[in-house]
Tab-separated table of C-alpha atoms in Angstrom:
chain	number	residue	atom	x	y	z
A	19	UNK	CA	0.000	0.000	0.000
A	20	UNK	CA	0.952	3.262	-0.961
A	21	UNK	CA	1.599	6.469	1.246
A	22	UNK	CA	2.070	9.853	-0.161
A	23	UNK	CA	2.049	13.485	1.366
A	24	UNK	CA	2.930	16.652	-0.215
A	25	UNK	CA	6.190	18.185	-0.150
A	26	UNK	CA	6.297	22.177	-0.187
A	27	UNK	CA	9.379	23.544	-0.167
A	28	UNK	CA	11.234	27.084	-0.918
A	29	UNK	CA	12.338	28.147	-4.130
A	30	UNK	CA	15.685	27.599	-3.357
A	31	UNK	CA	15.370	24.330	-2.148
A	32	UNK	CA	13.137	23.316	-5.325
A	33	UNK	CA	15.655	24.364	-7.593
A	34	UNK	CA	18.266	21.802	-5.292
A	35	UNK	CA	15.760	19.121	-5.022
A	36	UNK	CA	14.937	19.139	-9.203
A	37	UNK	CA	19.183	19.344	-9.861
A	38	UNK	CA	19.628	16.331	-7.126
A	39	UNK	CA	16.936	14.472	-8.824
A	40	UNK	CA	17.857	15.052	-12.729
A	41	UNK	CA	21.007	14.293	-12.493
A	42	UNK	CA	22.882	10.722	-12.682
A	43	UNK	CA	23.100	8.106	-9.207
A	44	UNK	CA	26.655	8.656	-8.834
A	45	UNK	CA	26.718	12.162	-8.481
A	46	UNK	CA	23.504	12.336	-6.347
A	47	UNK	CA	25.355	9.874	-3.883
A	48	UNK	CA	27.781	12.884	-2.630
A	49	UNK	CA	24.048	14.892	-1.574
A	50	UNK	CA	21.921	13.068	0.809
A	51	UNK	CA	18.189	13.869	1.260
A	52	UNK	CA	16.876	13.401	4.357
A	53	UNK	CA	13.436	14.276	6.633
A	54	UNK	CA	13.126	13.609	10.273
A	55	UNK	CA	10.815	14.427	12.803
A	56	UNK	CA	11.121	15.033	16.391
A	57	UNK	CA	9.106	13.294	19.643
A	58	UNK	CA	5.714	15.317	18.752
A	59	UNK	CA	5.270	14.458	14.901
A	60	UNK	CA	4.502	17.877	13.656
A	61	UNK	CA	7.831	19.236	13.508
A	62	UNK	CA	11.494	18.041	12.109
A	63	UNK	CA	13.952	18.951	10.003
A	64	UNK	CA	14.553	18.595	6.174
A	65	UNK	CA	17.951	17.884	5.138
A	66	UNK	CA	19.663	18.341	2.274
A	67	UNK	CA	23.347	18.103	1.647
A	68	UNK	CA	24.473	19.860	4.523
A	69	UNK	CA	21.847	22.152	4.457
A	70	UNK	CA	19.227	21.861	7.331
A	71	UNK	CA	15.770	23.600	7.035
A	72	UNK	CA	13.106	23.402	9.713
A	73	UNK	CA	9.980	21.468	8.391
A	74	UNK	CA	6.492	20.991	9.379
A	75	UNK	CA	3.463	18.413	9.566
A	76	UNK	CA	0.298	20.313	8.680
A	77	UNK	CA	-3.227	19.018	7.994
A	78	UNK	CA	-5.165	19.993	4.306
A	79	UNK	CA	-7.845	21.798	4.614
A	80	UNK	CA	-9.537	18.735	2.570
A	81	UNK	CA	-8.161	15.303	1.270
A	82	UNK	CA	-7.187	15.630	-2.301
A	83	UNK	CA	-7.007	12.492	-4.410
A	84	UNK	CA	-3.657	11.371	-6.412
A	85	UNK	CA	-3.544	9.148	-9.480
A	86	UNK	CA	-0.632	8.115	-11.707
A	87	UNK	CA	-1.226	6.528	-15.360
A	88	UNK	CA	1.157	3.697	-17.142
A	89	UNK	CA	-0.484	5.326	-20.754
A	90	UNK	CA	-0.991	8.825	-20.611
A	91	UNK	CA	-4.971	7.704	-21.141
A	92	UNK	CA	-6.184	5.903	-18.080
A	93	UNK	CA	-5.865	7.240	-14.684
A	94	UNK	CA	-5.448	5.205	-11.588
A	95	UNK	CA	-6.100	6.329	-8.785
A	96	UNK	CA	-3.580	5.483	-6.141
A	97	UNK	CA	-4.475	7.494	-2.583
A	98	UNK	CA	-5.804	10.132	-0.882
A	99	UNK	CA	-3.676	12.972	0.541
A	100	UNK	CA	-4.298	14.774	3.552
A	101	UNK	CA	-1.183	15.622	4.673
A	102	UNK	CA	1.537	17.946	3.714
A	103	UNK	CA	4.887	18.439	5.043
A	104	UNK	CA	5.989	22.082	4.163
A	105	UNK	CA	10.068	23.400	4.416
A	106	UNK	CA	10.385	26.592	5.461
A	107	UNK	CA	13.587	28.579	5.707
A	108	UNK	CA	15.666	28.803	8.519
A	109	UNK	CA	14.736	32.037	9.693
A	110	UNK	CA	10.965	31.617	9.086
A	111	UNK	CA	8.832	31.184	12.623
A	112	UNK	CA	6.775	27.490	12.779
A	113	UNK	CA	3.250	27.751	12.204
A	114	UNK	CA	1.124	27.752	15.440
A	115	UNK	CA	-2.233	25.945	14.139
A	116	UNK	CA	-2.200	22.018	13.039
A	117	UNK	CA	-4.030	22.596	10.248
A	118	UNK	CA	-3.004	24.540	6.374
A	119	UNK	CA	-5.333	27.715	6.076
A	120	UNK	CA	-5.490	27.089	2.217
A	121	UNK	CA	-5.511	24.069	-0.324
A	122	UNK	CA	-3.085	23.249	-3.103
A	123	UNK	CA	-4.392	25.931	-5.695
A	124	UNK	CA	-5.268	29.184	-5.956
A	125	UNK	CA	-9.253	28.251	-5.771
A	126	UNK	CA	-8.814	26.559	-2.759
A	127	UNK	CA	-6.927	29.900	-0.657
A	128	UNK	CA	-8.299	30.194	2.511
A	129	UNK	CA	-10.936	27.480	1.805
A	130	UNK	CA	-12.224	26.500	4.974
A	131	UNK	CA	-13.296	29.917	5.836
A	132	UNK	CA	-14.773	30.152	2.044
A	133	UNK	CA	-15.780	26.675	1.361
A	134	UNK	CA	-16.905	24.840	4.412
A	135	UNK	CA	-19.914	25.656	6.778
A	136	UNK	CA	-18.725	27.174	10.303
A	137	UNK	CA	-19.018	24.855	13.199
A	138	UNK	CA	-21.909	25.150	15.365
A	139	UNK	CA	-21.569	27.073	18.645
A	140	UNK	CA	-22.592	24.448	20.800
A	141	UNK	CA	-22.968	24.618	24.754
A	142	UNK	CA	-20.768	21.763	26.128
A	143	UNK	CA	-23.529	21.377	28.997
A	144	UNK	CA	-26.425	20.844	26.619
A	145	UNK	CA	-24.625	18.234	24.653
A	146	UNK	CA	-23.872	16.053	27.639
A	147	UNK	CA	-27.017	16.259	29.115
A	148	UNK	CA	-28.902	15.260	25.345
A	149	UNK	CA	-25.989	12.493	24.989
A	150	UNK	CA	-26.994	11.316	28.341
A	151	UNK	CA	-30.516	11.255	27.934
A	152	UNK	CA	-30.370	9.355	24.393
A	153	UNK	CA	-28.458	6.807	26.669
A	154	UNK	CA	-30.902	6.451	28.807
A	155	UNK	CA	-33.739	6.454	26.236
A	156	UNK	CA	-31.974	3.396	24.360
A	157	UNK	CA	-31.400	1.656	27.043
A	158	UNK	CA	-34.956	1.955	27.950
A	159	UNK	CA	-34.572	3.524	30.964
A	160	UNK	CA	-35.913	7.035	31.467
A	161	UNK	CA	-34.117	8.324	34.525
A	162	UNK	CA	-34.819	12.446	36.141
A	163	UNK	CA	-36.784	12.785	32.583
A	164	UNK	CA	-36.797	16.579	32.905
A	165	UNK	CA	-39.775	18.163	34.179
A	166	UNK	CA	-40.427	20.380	31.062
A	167	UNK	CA	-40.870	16.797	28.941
A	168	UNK	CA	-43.776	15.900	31.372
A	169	UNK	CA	-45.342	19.465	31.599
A	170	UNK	CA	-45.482	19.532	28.113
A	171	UNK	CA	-47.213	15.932	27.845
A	172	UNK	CA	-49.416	16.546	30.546
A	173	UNK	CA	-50.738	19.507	28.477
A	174	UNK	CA	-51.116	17.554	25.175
A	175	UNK	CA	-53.086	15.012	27.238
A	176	UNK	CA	-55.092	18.384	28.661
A	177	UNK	CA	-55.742	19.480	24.969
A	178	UNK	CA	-56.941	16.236	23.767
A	179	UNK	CA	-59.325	16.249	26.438
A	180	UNK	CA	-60.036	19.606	25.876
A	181	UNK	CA	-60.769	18.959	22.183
A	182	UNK	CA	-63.042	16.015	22.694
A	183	UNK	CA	-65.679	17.951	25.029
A	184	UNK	CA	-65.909	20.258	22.402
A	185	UNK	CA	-69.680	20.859	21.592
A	186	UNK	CA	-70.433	19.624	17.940
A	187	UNK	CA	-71.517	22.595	15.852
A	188	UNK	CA	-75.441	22.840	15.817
A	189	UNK	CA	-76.484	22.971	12.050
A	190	UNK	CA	-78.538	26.231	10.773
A	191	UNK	CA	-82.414	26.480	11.437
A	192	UNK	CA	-84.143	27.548	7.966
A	193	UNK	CA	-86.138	30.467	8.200
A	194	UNK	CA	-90.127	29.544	7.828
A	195	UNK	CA	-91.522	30.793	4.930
A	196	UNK	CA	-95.689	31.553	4.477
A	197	UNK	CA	-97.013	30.410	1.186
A	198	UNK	CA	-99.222	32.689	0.523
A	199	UNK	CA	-102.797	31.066	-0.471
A	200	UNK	CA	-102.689	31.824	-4.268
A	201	UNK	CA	-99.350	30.141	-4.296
A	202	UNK	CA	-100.854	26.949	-2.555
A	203	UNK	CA	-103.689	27.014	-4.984
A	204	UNK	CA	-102.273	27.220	-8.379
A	205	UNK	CA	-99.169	25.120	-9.704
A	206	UNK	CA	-96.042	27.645	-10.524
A	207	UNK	CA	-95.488	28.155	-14.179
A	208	UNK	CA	-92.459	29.521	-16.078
A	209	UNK	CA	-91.974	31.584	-18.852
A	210	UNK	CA	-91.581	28.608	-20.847
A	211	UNK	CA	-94.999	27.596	-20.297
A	212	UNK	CA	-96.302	31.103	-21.564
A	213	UNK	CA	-94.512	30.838	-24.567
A	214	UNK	CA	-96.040	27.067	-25.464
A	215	UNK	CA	-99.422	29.044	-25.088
A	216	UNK	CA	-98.757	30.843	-28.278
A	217	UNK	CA	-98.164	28.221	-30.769
């Protein structure tokens, strides 16, 4: 299994680094490369030649993925990176946060203040006691179930018997109408009927 980080070095060190690497294995056997890290893992020291330059473990701000190809047609992917160990030179101060502000290319500057949703402020307090009580509710056990909870069940319960004593709604009376007696005598006719009359 693969592992891979990035490497970010100086100028000056890049130009070293590319000569070291072009050239042939004899002459690259009189330059060493070397990378070690002290007790805490985030810091060491990059050597090359006799050079030494103070180097640094930092997080990405996200994992980017690497691939390599055998054709120049199919990629393969090989790993994800998350990881990047950037040289600094020797009078440069050490970074003071774990974790790279920006991502490998320019889109990706300052991307987790850009790109990625702020963190919740959470109250420490509030989480424990919700953590505890989903503990308790899985295990089936419902211990000091806070007093609010059963206030607000015990007025549910009120409203439900609230709702059910409700009086049904009493349909509309119809106002009484009086026939008058000519009505009641004669059958109603419509002006179609006076019109049949004429033919």
């Amino acid at each position: 299994m693969e592992e891979q980080f990035i490497l970010r070095v100086p100028p000056s060190v890049a130009e070293r680094l590319d000569r070291l690497l072009s050239e042939s294995a004899s002459s690259s056997e009189e330059q060493s490369l070397d990378l070690s890290f002290s007790e805490d893992g985030r810091n060491g020291t990059f050597v090359i030649g006799d050079d030494h330059f103070p180097a640094s473990l930092m997080d990405l701000p996200c994992v980017v993925e690497s691939y390599k190809t055998y054709d120049d047609c199919a990629l393969v992917k090989t790993t994800d990176i998350g990881q990047m160990i950037m040289v600094r030179e020797t009078g440069d101060t050490a970074p003071d946060v774990v974790e790279y502000r920006h991502g490998l290319t320019p889109p990706m500057r300052d991307a987790r203040k850009r790109r990625f949703r702020r963190e919740p402020d959470l109250n420490p307090e509030l989480v424990q006691r919700v953590e505890k009580d989903l503990v308790n509710i899985t295990r089936g056990t419902v211990e000091n179930a806070d007093v609010e909870a059963n206030e607000q069940e015990e007025d549910g319960d009120q409203n439900a018997r609230n709702a059910s004593k409700k009086p049904l709604p009493v349909p509309a009376a119809k106002p009484d109408v009086q026939e008058t007696a000519a009505n009641a005598e004669e059958p109603e006719r419509s002006d179609s009927d006076d019109s049949d009359d004429s033919m």
